[in-house]
PDB file of C-alpha atoms and ligand atoms in Angstrom:
ATOM      1  CA  UNK A   1     133.375  78.257  77.122  1.00  0.00           C
ATOM      2  CA  UNK A   2     131.063  80.423  79.184  1.00  0.00           C
ATOM      3  CA  UNK A   3     127.291  79.916  79.473  1.00  0.00           C
ATOM      4  CA  UNK A   4     125.928  83.154  80.829  1.00  0.00           C
ATOM      5  CA  UNK A   5     122.580  84.010  82.426  1.00  0.00           C
ATOM      6  CA  UNK A   6     121.790  87.733  82.270  1.00  0.00           C
ATOM      7  CA  UNK A   7     118.997  89.305  84.312  1.00  0.00           C
ATOM      8  CA  UNK A   8     117.626  92.693  83.237  1.00  0.00           C
ATOM      9  CA  UNK A   9     118.885  91.855  79.745  1.00  0.00           C
ATOM     10  CA  UNK A  10     116.569  94.317  78.021  1.00  0.00           C
ATOM     11  CA  UNK A  11     117.590  97.281  80.183  1.00  0.00           C
ATOM     12  CA  UNK A  12     120.130 100.003  79.486  1.00  0.00           C
ATOM     13  CA  UNK A  13     123.280  97.924  80.014  1.00  0.00           C
ATOM     14  CA  UNK A  14     121.747  94.529  79.281  1.00  0.00           C
ATOM     15  CA  UNK A  15     120.471  95.210  75.802  1.00  0.00           C
ATOM     16  CA  UNK A  16     123.998  96.025  74.607  1.00  0.00           C
ATOM     17  CA  UNK A  17     125.909  93.639  76.872  1.00  0.00           C
ATOM     18  CA  UNK A  18     123.809  90.684  75.676  1.00  0.00           C
ATOM     19  CA  UNK A  19     124.796  91.373  72.063  1.00  0.00           C
ATOM     20  CA  UNK A  20     128.464  91.873  72.885  1.00  0.00           C
ATOM     21  CA  UNK A  21     128.617  88.644  74.892  1.00  0.00           C
ATOM     22  CA  UNK A  22     126.814  86.745  72.115  1.00  0.00           C
ATOM     23  CA  UNK A  23     129.439  87.958  69.672  1.00  0.00           C
ATOM     24  CA  UNK A  24     132.265  86.790  71.949  1.00  0.00           C
ATOM     25  CA  UNK A  25     130.870  83.547  73.411  1.00  0.00           C
ATOM     26  CA  UNK A  26     128.248  82.529  70.821  1.00  0.00           C
ATOM     27  CA  UNK A  27     124.539  83.388  70.684  1.00  0.00           C
ATOM     28  CA  UNK A  28     123.372  80.130  72.268  1.00  0.00           C
ATOM     29  CA  UNK A  29     125.646  80.596  75.277  1.00  0.00           C
ATOM     30  CA  UNK A  30     124.087  83.859  76.430  1.00  0.00           C
ATOM     31  CA  UNK A  31     120.651  83.467  78.020  1.00  0.00           C
ATOM     32  CA  UNK A  32     118.853  86.794  78.166  1.00  0.00           C
ATOM     33  CA  UNK A  33     116.102  87.178  80.775  1.00  0.00           C
ATOM     34  CA  UNK A  34     113.821  90.035  81.721  1.00  0.00           C
ATOM     35  CA  UNK A  35     110.430  90.651  83.264  1.00  0.00           C
ATOM     36  CA  UNK A  36     108.860  90.965  79.777  1.00  0.00           C
ATOM     37  CA  UNK A  37     109.904  90.032  76.258  1.00  0.00           C
ATOM     38  CA  UNK A  38     110.038  92.651  73.514  1.00  0.00           C
ATOM     39  CA  UNK A  39     111.118  92.702  69.881  1.00  0.00           C
ATOM     40  CA  UNK A  40     114.617  94.088  70.524  1.00  0.00           C
ATOM     41  CA  UNK A  41     117.684  92.351  69.100  1.00  0.00           C
ATOM     42  CA  UNK A  42     118.737  91.233  72.597  1.00  0.00           C
ATOM     43  CA  UNK A  43     115.421  89.407  73.024  1.00  0.00           C
ATOM     44  CA  UNK A  44     115.414  87.918  69.535  1.00  0.00           C
ATOM     45  CA  UNK A  45     119.023  87.023  68.715  1.00  0.00           C
ATOM     46  CA  UNK A  46     119.418  84.076  71.096  1.00  0.00           C
ATOM     47  CA  UNK A  47     117.786  82.270  74.027  1.00  0.00           C
ATOM     48  CA  UNK A  48     115.356  84.422  76.018  1.00  0.00           C
ATOM     49  CA  UNK A  49     113.331  83.571  79.146  1.00  0.00           C
ATOM     50  CA  UNK A  50     110.803  85.678  81.022  1.00  0.00           C
ATOM     51  CA  UNK A  51     112.111  86.001  84.596  1.00  0.00           C
ATOM     52  CA  UNK A  52     111.046  88.035  87.601  1.00  0.00           C
ATOM     53  CA  UNK A  53     114.237  88.278  89.676  1.00  0.00           C
ATOM     54  CA  UNK A  54     112.286  88.149  92.929  1.00  0.00           C
ATOM     55  CA  UNK A  55     111.290  84.556  92.044  1.00  0.00           C
ATOM     56  CA  UNK A  56     114.194  82.380  93.224  1.00  0.00           C
ATOM     57  CA  UNK A  57     112.670  79.079  92.041  1.00  0.00           C
ATOM     58  CA  UNK A  58     112.174  80.338  88.518  1.00  0.00           C
ATOM     59  CA  UNK A  59     115.703  81.765  88.427  1.00  0.00           C
ATOM     60  CA  UNK A  60     117.051  78.388  89.549  1.00  0.00           C
ATOM     61  CA  UNK A  61     114.979  76.585  86.894  1.00  0.00           C
ATOM     62  CA  UNK A  62     116.307  78.789  84.105  1.00  0.00           C
ATOM     63  CA  UNK A  63     119.890  78.439  85.360  1.00  0.00           C
ATOM     64  CA  UNK A  64     119.530  74.623  85.469  1.00  0.00           C
ATOM     65  CA  UNK A  65     117.814  74.422  82.099  1.00  0.00           C
ATOM     66  CA  UNK A  66     120.772  76.107  80.378  1.00  0.00           C
ATOM     67  CA  UNK A  67     123.468  74.785  82.762  1.00  0.00           C
ATOM     68  CA  UNK A  68     124.920  78.252  83.189  1.00  0.00           C
ATOM     69  CA  UNK A  69     128.386  78.826  84.652  1.00  0.00           C
ATOM     70  CA  UNK A  70     128.121  82.630  84.879  1.00  0.00           C
ATOM     71  CA  UNK A  71     125.390  84.871  86.317  1.00  0.00           C
ATOM     72  CA  UNK A  72     125.306  88.550  85.388  1.00  0.00           C
ATOM     73  CA  UNK A  73     122.703  90.271  87.493  1.00  0.00           C
ATOM     74  CA  UNK A  74     121.669  93.630  86.026  1.00  0.00           C
ATOM     75  CA  UNK A  75     117.990  93.959  86.986  1.00  0.00           C
ATOM     76  CA  UNK A  76     117.608  96.888  89.402  1.00  0.00           C
ATOM     77  CA  UNK A  77     115.872 100.211  89.945  1.00  0.00           C
ATOM     78  CA  UNK A  78     118.091 103.281  89.435  1.00  0.00           C
ATOM     79  CA  UNK A  79     118.590 106.113  91.901  1.00  0.00           C
ATOM     80  CA  UNK A  80     115.704 108.525  91.231  1.00  0.00           C
ATOM     81  CA  UNK A  81     113.084 105.779  90.877  1.00  0.00           C
ATOM     82  CA  UNK A  82     114.389 104.043  93.986  1.00  0.00           C
ATOM     83  CA  UNK A  83     114.087 107.317  95.894  1.00  0.00           C
ATOM     84  CA  UNK A  84     110.452 107.654  94.798  1.00  0.00           C
ATOM     85  CA  UNK A  85     109.631 104.042  95.796  1.00  0.00           C
ATOM     86  CA  UNK A  86     112.108 103.095  98.535  1.00  0.00           C
ATOM     87  CA  UNK A  87     110.360  99.997  99.874  1.00  0.00           C
ATOM     88  CA  UNK A  88     109.809  98.575  96.405  1.00  0.00           C
ATOM     89  CA  UNK A  89     113.444  99.398  95.588  1.00  0.00           C
ATOM     90  CA  UNK A  90     114.725  97.552  98.647  1.00  0.00           C
ATOM     91  CA  UNK A  91     112.635  94.483  97.825  1.00  0.00           C
ATOM     92  CA  UNK A  92     113.571  94.424  94.154  1.00  0.00           C
ATOM     93  CA  UNK A  93     117.214  95.474  94.391  1.00  0.00           C
ATOM     94  CA  UNK A  94     118.131  93.408  97.433  1.00  0.00           C
ATOM     95  CA  UNK A  95     115.726  90.504  96.834  1.00  0.00           C
ATOM     96  CA  UNK A  96     116.849  90.166  93.216  1.00  0.00           C
ATOM     97  CA  UNK A  97     120.519  90.328  94.178  1.00  0.00           C
ATOM     98  CA  UNK A  98     120.174  87.728  96.917  1.00  0.00           C
ATOM     99  CA  UNK A  99     118.385  85.365  94.520  1.00  0.00           C
ATOM    100  CA  UNK A 100     121.036  85.872  91.858  1.00  0.00           C
ATOM    101  CA  UNK A 101     123.828  85.195  94.375  1.00  0.00           C
ATOM    102  CA  UNK A 102     122.031  82.063  95.610  1.00  0.00           C
ATOM    103  CA  UNK A 103     121.647  80.891  92.007  1.00  0.00           C
ATOM    104  CA  UNK A 104     125.357  81.482  91.352  1.00  0.00           C
ATOM    105  CA  UNK A 105     126.202  79.553  94.529  1.00  0.00           C
ATOM    106  CA  UNK A 106     123.999  76.587  93.538  1.00  0.00           C
ATOM    107  CA  UNK A 107     125.407  76.535  90.003  1.00  0.00           C
ATOM    108  CA  UNK A 108     129.021  77.113  91.196  1.00  0.00           C
ATOM    109  CA  UNK A 109     128.942  79.989  88.738  1.00  0.00           C
ATOM    110  CA  UNK A 110     130.997  83.142  88.361  1.00  0.00           C
ATOM    111  CA  UNK A 111     129.007  86.242  89.281  1.00  0.00           C
ATOM    112  CA  UNK A 112     128.852  89.888  88.191  1.00  0.00           C
ATOM    113  CA  UNK A 113     126.658  92.739  89.327  1.00  0.00           C
ATOM    114  CA  UNK A 114     127.135  96.482  88.867  1.00  0.00           C
ATOM    115  CA  UNK A 115     127.531  98.790  91.807  1.00  0.00           C
ATOM    116  CA  UNK A 116     127.558 102.560  91.307  1.00  0.00           C
ATOM    117  CA  UNK A 117     129.006 105.918  92.289  1.00  0.00           C
ATOM    118  CA  UNK A 118     125.684 106.040  94.162  1.00  0.00           C
ATOM    119  CA  UNK A 119     127.317 103.847  96.819  1.00  0.00           C
ATOM    120  CA  UNK A 120     129.146 106.976  98.005  1.00  0.00           C
ATOM    121  CA  UNK A 121     127.592 109.718 100.101  1.00  0.00           C
ATOM    122  CA  UNK A 122     128.023 113.292 101.262  1.00  0.00           C
ATOM    123  CA  UNK A 123     130.764 112.405 103.780  1.00  0.00           C
ATOM    124  CA  UNK A 124     132.860 110.596 101.134  1.00  0.00           C
ATOM    125  CA  UNK A 125     135.889 112.590  99.862  1.00  0.00           C
ATOM    126  CA  UNK A 126     134.505 114.384  96.787  1.00  0.00           C
ATOM    127  CA  UNK A 127     137.503 114.553  94.468  1.00  0.00           C
ATOM    128  CA  UNK A 128     139.523 111.574  93.282  1.00  0.00           C
ATOM    129  CA  UNK A 129     137.380 109.475  95.591  1.00  0.00           C
ATOM    130  CA  UNK A 130     139.577 106.524  96.633  1.00  0.00           C
ATOM    131  CA  UNK A 131     138.682 102.876  96.111  1.00  0.00           C
ATOM    132  CA  UNK A 132     138.489 102.301  99.873  1.00  0.00           C
ATOM    133  CA  UNK A 133     136.833 105.169 101.677  1.00  0.00           C
ATOM    134  CA  UNK A 134     133.824 106.339 103.689  1.00  0.00           C
ATOM    135  CA  UNK A 135     130.585 104.928 102.241  1.00  0.00           C
ATOM    136  CA  UNK A 136     127.537 106.412 103.989  1.00  0.00           C
ATOM    137  CA  UNK A 137     125.055 107.043 101.124  1.00  0.00           C
ATOM    138  CA  UNK A 138     121.858 108.969 101.851  1.00  0.00           C
ATOM    139  CA  UNK A 139     119.675 107.416  99.114  1.00  0.00           C
ATOM    140  CA  UNK A 140     117.853 104.066  99.064  1.00  0.00           C
ATOM    141  CA  UNK A 141     119.745 103.233  95.855  1.00  0.00           C
ATOM    142  CA  UNK A 142     123.056 103.931  97.584  1.00  0.00           C
ATOM    143  CA  UNK A 143     122.066 101.867 100.611  1.00  0.00           C
ATOM    144  CA  UNK A 144     121.213  98.996  98.233  1.00  0.00           C
ATOM    145  CA  UNK A 145     124.554  99.346  96.444  1.00  0.00           C
ATOM    146  CA  UNK A 146     126.671  99.333  99.612  1.00  0.00           C
ATOM    147  CA  UNK A 147     124.696  96.417 101.052  1.00  0.00           C
ATOM    148  CA  UNK A 148     125.002  94.663  97.683  1.00  0.00           C
ATOM    149  CA  UNK A 149     128.781  95.086  97.604  1.00  0.00           C
ATOM    150  CA  UNK A 150     129.036  93.626 101.105  1.00  0.00           C
ATOM    151  CA  UNK A 151     126.696  90.767 100.240  1.00  0.00           C
ATOM    152  CA  UNK A 152     128.714  89.874  97.142  1.00  0.00           C
ATOM    153  CA  UNK A 153     131.930  89.942  99.201  1.00  0.00           C
ATOM    154  CA  UNK A 154     130.209  87.711 101.760  1.00  0.00           C
ATOM    155  CA  UNK A 155     129.275  85.131  99.111  1.00  0.00           C
ATOM    156  CA  UNK A 156     132.902  85.107  97.975  1.00  0.00           C
ATOM    157  CA  UNK A 157     134.352  84.731 101.473  1.00  0.00           C
ATOM    158  CA  UNK A 158     131.741  82.354 102.890  1.00  0.00           C
ATOM    159  CA  UNK A 159     130.791  80.223  99.886  1.00  0.00           C
ATOM    160  CA  UNK A 160     133.664  80.738  97.439  1.00  0.00           C
ATOM    161  CA  UNK A 161     131.427  82.286  94.743  1.00  0.00           C
ATOM    162  CA  UNK A 162     133.672  84.155  92.280  1.00  0.00           C
ATOM    163  CA  UNK A 163     131.847  87.499  92.668  1.00  0.00           C
ATOM    164  CA  UNK A 164     133.033  90.608  90.812  1.00  0.00           C
ATOM    165  CA  UNK A 165     131.600  94.112  90.418  1.00  0.00           C
ATOM    166  CA  UNK A 166     132.147  97.617  89.078  1.00  0.00           C
ATOM    167  CA  UNK A 167     131.111 100.927  90.593  1.00  0.00           C
ATOM    168  CA  UNK A 168     129.746 102.428  87.401  1.00  0.00           C
ATOM    169  CA  UNK A 169     129.402 106.153  86.861  1.00  0.00           C
ATOM    170  CA  UNK A 170     126.638 107.543  84.632  1.00  0.00           C
ATOM    171  CA  UNK A 171     126.568 105.450  81.448  1.00  0.00           C
ATOM    172  CA  UNK A 172     125.900 107.150  78.133  1.00  0.00           C
ATOM    173  CA  UNK A 173     124.571 105.334  75.087  1.00  0.00           C
ATOM    174  CA  UNK A 174     122.579 105.948  71.918  1.00  0.00           C
ATOM    175  CA  UNK A 175     120.975 102.490  71.959  1.00  0.00           C
ATOM    176  CA  UNK A 176     118.656 101.984  74.946  1.00  0.00           C
ATOM    177  CA  UNK A 177     117.775 105.061  76.989  1.00  0.00           C
ATOM    178  CA  UNK A 178     118.218 104.751  80.751  1.00  0.00           C
ATOM    179  CA  UNK A 179     115.220 105.168  83.042  1.00  0.00           C
ATOM    180  CA  UNK A 180     115.021 106.703  86.481  1.00  0.00           C
ATOM    181  CA  UNK A 181     118.674 107.628  87.019  1.00  0.00           C
ATOM    182  CA  UNK A 182     120.240 110.867  88.237  1.00  0.00           C
ATOM    183  CA  UNK A 183     122.930 110.939  85.550  1.00  0.00           C
ATOM    184  CA  UNK A 184     120.340 110.460  82.750  1.00  0.00           C
ATOM    185  CA  UNK A 185     120.522 114.169  81.846  1.00  0.00           C
ATOM    186  CA  UNK A 186     123.843 113.393  80.165  1.00  0.00           C
ATOM    187  CA  UNK A 187     122.028 111.027  77.774  1.00  0.00           C
ATOM    188  CA  UNK A 188     118.885 113.131  77.247  1.00  0.00           C
ATOM    189  CA  UNK A 189     120.998 116.152  76.326  1.00  0.00           C
ATOM    190  CA  UNK A 190     122.280 114.414  73.175  1.00  0.00           C
ATOM    191  CA  UNK A 191     118.798 113.388  72.007  1.00  0.00           C
ATOM    192  CA  UNK A 192     117.492 116.922  72.542  1.00  0.00           C
ATOM    193  CA  UNK A 193     120.559 118.487  70.955  1.00  0.00           C
ATOM    194  CA  UNK A 194     120.101 116.471  67.780  1.00  0.00           C
ATOM    195  CA  UNK A 195     116.319 116.990  67.708  1.00  0.00           C
ATOM    196  CA  UNK A 196     115.892 120.585  68.892  1.00  0.00           C
ATOM    197  CA  UNK A 197     119.323 122.180  69.287  1.00  0.00           C
ATOM    198  CA  UNK A 198     118.609 122.967  72.934  1.00  0.00           C
ATOM    199  CA  UNK A 199     118.223 121.238  76.292  1.00  0.00           C
ATOM    200  CA  UNK A 200     116.753 122.155  79.664  1.00  0.00           C
ATOM    201  CA  UNK A 201     118.841 120.474  82.346  1.00  0.00           C
ATOM    202  CA  UNK A 202     117.398 119.192  85.620  1.00  0.00           C
ATOM    203  CA  UNK A 203     120.941 119.114  87.044  1.00  0.00           C
ATOM    204  CA  UNK A 204     122.440 122.475  87.935  1.00  0.00           C
ATOM    205  CA  UNK A 205     125.564 124.022  86.424  1.00  0.00           C
ATOM    206  CA  UNK A 206     128.679 123.307  88.477  1.00  0.00           C
ATOM    207  CA  UNK A 207     127.482 119.813  89.459  1.00  0.00           C
ATOM    208  CA  UNK A 208     130.214 117.358  88.489  1.00  0.00           C
ATOM    209  CA  UNK A 209     129.610 113.621  88.173  1.00  0.00           C
ATOM    210  CA  UNK A 210     131.618 110.751  86.694  1.00  0.00           C
ATOM    211  CA  UNK A 211     130.510 109.332  83.353  1.00  0.00           C
ATOM    212  CA  UNK A 212     131.503 106.640  80.860  1.00  0.00           C
ATOM    213  CA  UNK A 213     130.550 105.798  77.273  1.00  0.00           C
ATOM    214  CA  UNK A 214     128.755 102.457  76.979  1.00  0.00           C
ATOM    215  CA  UNK A 215     131.355 100.701  74.750  1.00  0.00           C
ATOM    216  CA  UNK A 216     133.964 101.300  77.476  1.00  0.00           C
ATOM    217  CA  UNK A 217     131.581 100.053  80.176  1.00  0.00           C
ATOM    218  CA  UNK A 218     130.859  96.831  78.253  1.00  0.00           C
ATOM    219  CA  UNK A 219     134.551  96.197  77.639  1.00  0.00           C
ATOM    220  CA  UNK A 220     135.251  96.784  81.345  1.00  0.00           C
ATOM    221  CA  UNK A 221     132.715  94.083  82.276  1.00  0.00           C
ATOM    222  CA  UNK A 222     134.279  91.586  79.858  1.00  0.00           C
ATOM    223  CA  UNK A 223     137.827  92.420  81.020  1.00  0.00           C
ATOM    224  CA  UNK A 224     136.938  92.147  84.708  1.00  0.00           C
ATOM    225  CA  UNK A 225     135.197  88.794  84.198  1.00  0.00           C
ATOM    226  CA  UNK A 226     138.169  87.455  82.197  1.00  0.00           C
ATOM    227  CA  UNK A 227     140.718  88.741  84.739  1.00  0.00           C
ATOM    228  CA  UNK A 228     142.930  86.346  86.676  1.00  0.00           C
ATOM    229  CA  UNK A 229     141.141  85.747  89.956  1.00  0.00           C
ATOM    230  CA  UNK A 230     144.399  85.629  91.924  1.00  0.00           C
ATOM    231  CA  UNK A 231     145.181  89.236  90.925  1.00  0.00           C
ATOM    232  CA  UNK A 232     141.958  90.641  92.386  1.00  0.00           C
ATOM    233  CA  UNK A 233     142.403  92.252  95.776  1.00  0.00           C
ATOM    234  CA  UNK A 234     139.123  94.155  95.554  1.00  0.00           C
ATOM    235  CA  UNK A 235     136.157  92.359  94.092  1.00  0.00           C
ATOM    236  CA  UNK A 236     132.979  94.190  95.030  1.00  0.00           C
ATOM    237  CA  UNK A 237     133.328  96.659  93.615  1.00  0.00           C
ATOM    238  CA  UNK A 238     135.947  98.526  91.575  1.00  0.00           C
ATOM    239  CA  UNK A 239     135.791 102.292  90.970  1.00  0.00           C
ATOM    240  CA  UNK A 240     135.745 102.876  87.191  1.00  0.00           C
ATOM    241  CA  UNK A 241     135.323 106.195  85.407  1.00  0.00           C
ATOM    242  CA  UNK A 242     136.308 107.703  82.069  1.00  0.00           C
ATOM    243  CA  UNK A 243     135.439 111.378  82.567  1.00  0.00           C
ATOM    244  CA  UNK A 244     133.869 113.874  84.929  1.00  0.00           C
ATOM    245  CA  UNK A 245     131.947 116.941  83.747  1.00  0.00           C
ATOM    246  CA  UNK A 246     129.180 119.338  84.702  1.00  0.00           C
ATOM    247  CA  UNK A 247     126.263 120.355  82.434  1.00  0.00           C
ATOM    248  CA  UNK A 248     128.179 123.406  81.122  1.00  0.00           C
ATOM    249  CA  UNK A 249     131.066 121.233  79.937  1.00  0.00           C
ATOM    250  CA  UNK A 250     128.945 118.640  78.139  1.00  0.00           C
ATOM    251  CA  UNK A 251     126.969 121.494  76.542  1.00  0.00           C
ATOM    252  CA  UNK A 252     130.227 123.114  75.377  1.00  0.00           C
ATOM    253  CA  UNK A 253     131.342 119.793  73.904  1.00  0.00           C
ATOM    254  CA  UNK A 254     128.038 119.417  72.018  1.00  0.00           C
ATOM    255  CA  UNK A 255     128.246 123.026  70.759  1.00  0.00           C
ATOM    256  CA  UNK A 256     131.520 122.115  68.990  1.00  0.00           C
ATOM    257  CA  UNK A 257     129.516 119.761  66.757  1.00  0.00           C
ATOM    258  CA  UNK A 258     126.099 121.442  66.789  1.00  0.00           C
ATOM    259  CA  UNK A 259     126.846 125.167  66.565  1.00  0.00           C
ATOM    260  CA  UNK A 260     124.296 127.303  68.393  1.00  0.00           C
ATOM    261  CA  UNK A 261     123.354 124.521  70.824  1.00  0.00           C
ATOM    262  CA  UNK A 262     121.925 126.075  73.989  1.00  0.00           C
ATOM    263  CA  UNK A 263     121.499 124.738  77.509  1.00  0.00           C
ATOM    264  CA  UNK A 264     119.134 126.189  80.100  1.00  0.00           C
ATOM    265  CA  UNK A 265     118.240 125.054  83.613  1.00  0.00           C
ATOM    266  CA  UNK A 266     115.162 123.962  85.503  1.00  0.00           C
ATOM    267  CA  UNK A 267     116.651 122.146  88.460  1.00  0.00           C
ATOM    268  CA  UNK A 268     114.851 119.129  89.921  1.00  0.00           C
ATOM    269  CA  UNK A 269     115.527 119.357  93.673  1.00  0.00           C
ATOM    270  CA  UNK A 270     115.311 115.582  94.213  1.00  0.00           C
ATOM    271  CA  UNK A 271     117.820 114.587  91.563  1.00  0.00           C
ATOM    272  CA  UNK A 272     120.009 117.615  92.320  1.00  0.00           C
ATOM    273  CA  UNK A 273     120.265 116.547  95.946  1.00  0.00           C
ATOM    274  CA  UNK A 274     121.198 113.013  94.911  1.00  0.00           C
ATOM    275  CA  UNK A 275     123.848 114.356  92.518  1.00  0.00           C
ATOM    276  CA  UNK A 276     125.314 116.608  95.200  1.00  0.00           C
ATOM    277  CA  UNK A 277     125.689 113.644  97.548  1.00  0.00           C
ATOM    278  CA  UNK A 278     127.870 111.806  94.978  1.00  0.00           C
ATOM    279  CA  UNK A 279     131.558 112.354  94.196  1.00  0.00           C
ATOM    280  CA  UNK A 280     132.796 114.909  91.647  1.00  0.00           C
ATOM    281  CA  UNK A 281     135.295 112.367  90.351  1.00  0.00           C
ATOM    282  CA  UNK A 282     136.448 108.917  91.433  1.00  0.00           C
ATOM    283  CA  UNK A 283     139.881 107.298  91.283  1.00  0.00           C
ATOM    284  CA  UNK A 284     140.088 104.133  89.146  1.00  0.00           C
ATOM    285  CA  UNK A 285     143.676 103.170  90.089  1.00  0.00           C
ATOM    286  CA  UNK A 286     142.783  99.858  91.755  1.00  0.00           C
ATOM    287  CA  UNK A 287     140.895  98.721  88.619  1.00  0.00           C
ATOM    288  CA  UNK A 288     143.857  99.715  86.430  1.00  0.00           C
ATOM    289  CA  UNK A 289     146.370  97.922  88.637  1.00  0.00           C
ATOM    290  CA  UNK A 290     144.427  94.749  89.416  1.00  0.00           C
ATOM    291  CA  UNK A 291     142.921  93.909  86.008  1.00  0.00           C
ATOM    292  CA  UNK A 292     144.066  96.543  83.521  1.00  0.00           C
ATOM    293  CA  UNK A 293     140.977  98.787  83.303  1.00  0.00           C
ATOM    294  CA  UNK A 294     141.209 101.240  80.411  1.00  0.00           C
ATOM    295  CA  UNK A 295     138.846 103.393  78.387  1.00  0.00           C
ATOM    296  CA  UNK A 296     138.835 104.808  74.853  1.00  0.00           C
ATOM    297  CA  UNK A 297     136.337 107.637  74.975  1.00  0.00           C
ATOM    298  CA  UNK A 298     136.825 111.072  76.510  1.00  0.00           C
ATOM    299  CA  UNK A 299     134.073 113.693  76.434  1.00  0.00           C
ATOM    300  CA  UNK A 300     134.650 115.052  72.907  1.00  0.00           C
ATOM    301  CA  UNK A 301     135.188 111.631  71.343  1.00  0.00           C
ATOM    302  CA  UNK A 302     131.980 110.403  72.967  1.00  0.00           C
ATOM    303  CA  UNK A 303     130.061 113.519  71.876  1.00  0.00           C
ATOM    304  CA  UNK A 304     131.148 113.067  68.284  1.00  0.00           C
ATOM    305  CA  UNK A 305     130.116 109.412  68.271  1.00  0.00           C
ATOM    306  CA  UNK A 306     126.776 110.048  70.004  1.00  0.00           C
ATOM    307  CA  UNK A 307     125.817 112.763  67.535  1.00  0.00           C
ATOM    308  CA  UNK A 308     127.022 110.735  64.576  1.00  0.00           C
ATOM    309  CA  UNK A 309     124.942 107.747  65.693  1.00  0.00           C
ATOM    310  CA  UNK A 310     121.844 109.733  66.643  1.00  0.00           C
ATOM    311  CA  UNK A 311     121.806 111.734  63.457  1.00  0.00           C
ATOM    312  CA  UNK A 312     123.535 109.678  60.789  1.00  0.00           C
ATOM    313  CA  UNK A 313     122.989 112.185  58.007  1.00  0.00           C
ATOM    314  CA  UNK A 314     123.896 115.393  59.795  1.00  0.00           C
ATOM    315  CA  UNK A 315     126.796 117.453  58.524  1.00  0.00           C
ATOM    316  CA  UNK A 316     129.441 117.067  61.218  1.00  0.00           C
ATOM    317  CA  UNK A 317     131.531 120.104  62.000  1.00  0.00           C
ATOM    318  CA  UNK A 318     134.884 118.658  63.044  1.00  0.00           C
ATOM    319  CA  UNK A 319     136.520 121.145  65.404  1.00  0.00           C
ATOM    320  CA  UNK A 320     140.030 121.979  64.536  1.00  0.00           C
TER     321      UNK A 320
HETATM  322  C1  LIG B 401     121.880 106.618  88.296  1.00  0.00           C
HETATM  323  O1  LIG B 401     122.004 107.807  87.978  1.00  0.00           O
HETATM  324  O2  LIG B 401     121.071 106.208  89.127  1.00  0.00           O
HETATM  325  C2  LIG B 401     122.819 105.615  87.649  1.00  0.00           C
HETATM  326  C3  LIG B 401     124.038 105.431  88.475  1.00  0.00           C
HETATM  327  C4  LIG B 401     125.127 106.427  88.461  1.00  0.00           C
HETATM  328  O3  LIG B 401     124.149 104.451  89.150  1.00  0.00           O
HETATM  329  N1  LIG B 401     123.154 106.039  86.330  1.00  0.00           N
END
């Protein structure tokens, strides 16, 4: 039976992952932590501890108190926020990761942390980006992600910590909105579509990025952590993606369900530049071969579910 410590448990991934893990492993076996408590289900449905991930002693105390055997480290700044506050991002993203790895080492625990398509850069092959390729990101977030992947590999090789990670694309969910990412437009667009029937995109038409619906991302985490360790050639981290689209294509998908939906553009140069430095689409073959990565949602299936969940009473127009 796993006993899991989650950092950043009230964030975009954490607030849903905490609930999924509590369903699988039992509420008392999933210890949610975050910098502040709130009244969300993730904070209320099982053990919760206030934890600043830059405080190694406190992290160790919490890990000991609950005798955890798994550490899932999610607390981090996303790409656009990290670009606005690079020094703070380095300290939080790298300091938090190092503390979480140290805690996993002390507890002899299994370890997970997400990497990102942000680990790639402008000199990376843009299409079908391979698992092993050039990684020279030009953002602080990307620098943190590449360094983080190397650090997690180091803890595996040097100390035998069972570290595992996923290079997530943009994650789309109707539960907890993301904050400070470059791919966030692909979440905002659904909220605005349901509310106002239109959306002004800060990412330009023709800009392709990988994306994944949150239920697939959560399942991928569970599957990777349950995978047979001896089958893993790559650990930190696996390319995983379910779809790649540009703003025109997501808008066209939404218009199938919300007729008359309109997209316009007011490009944010900072986030546009970040997006242009990332791949158009990544290749998830290693994840499929080494631990059976799969996904259920393509763009239209995700769009239908997002709209259904965001506007439960709307009359759906099923394309056909
Ligand atoms: C971001 O846009 O910063 C994140 C990511 C792709 O890592 N969603």
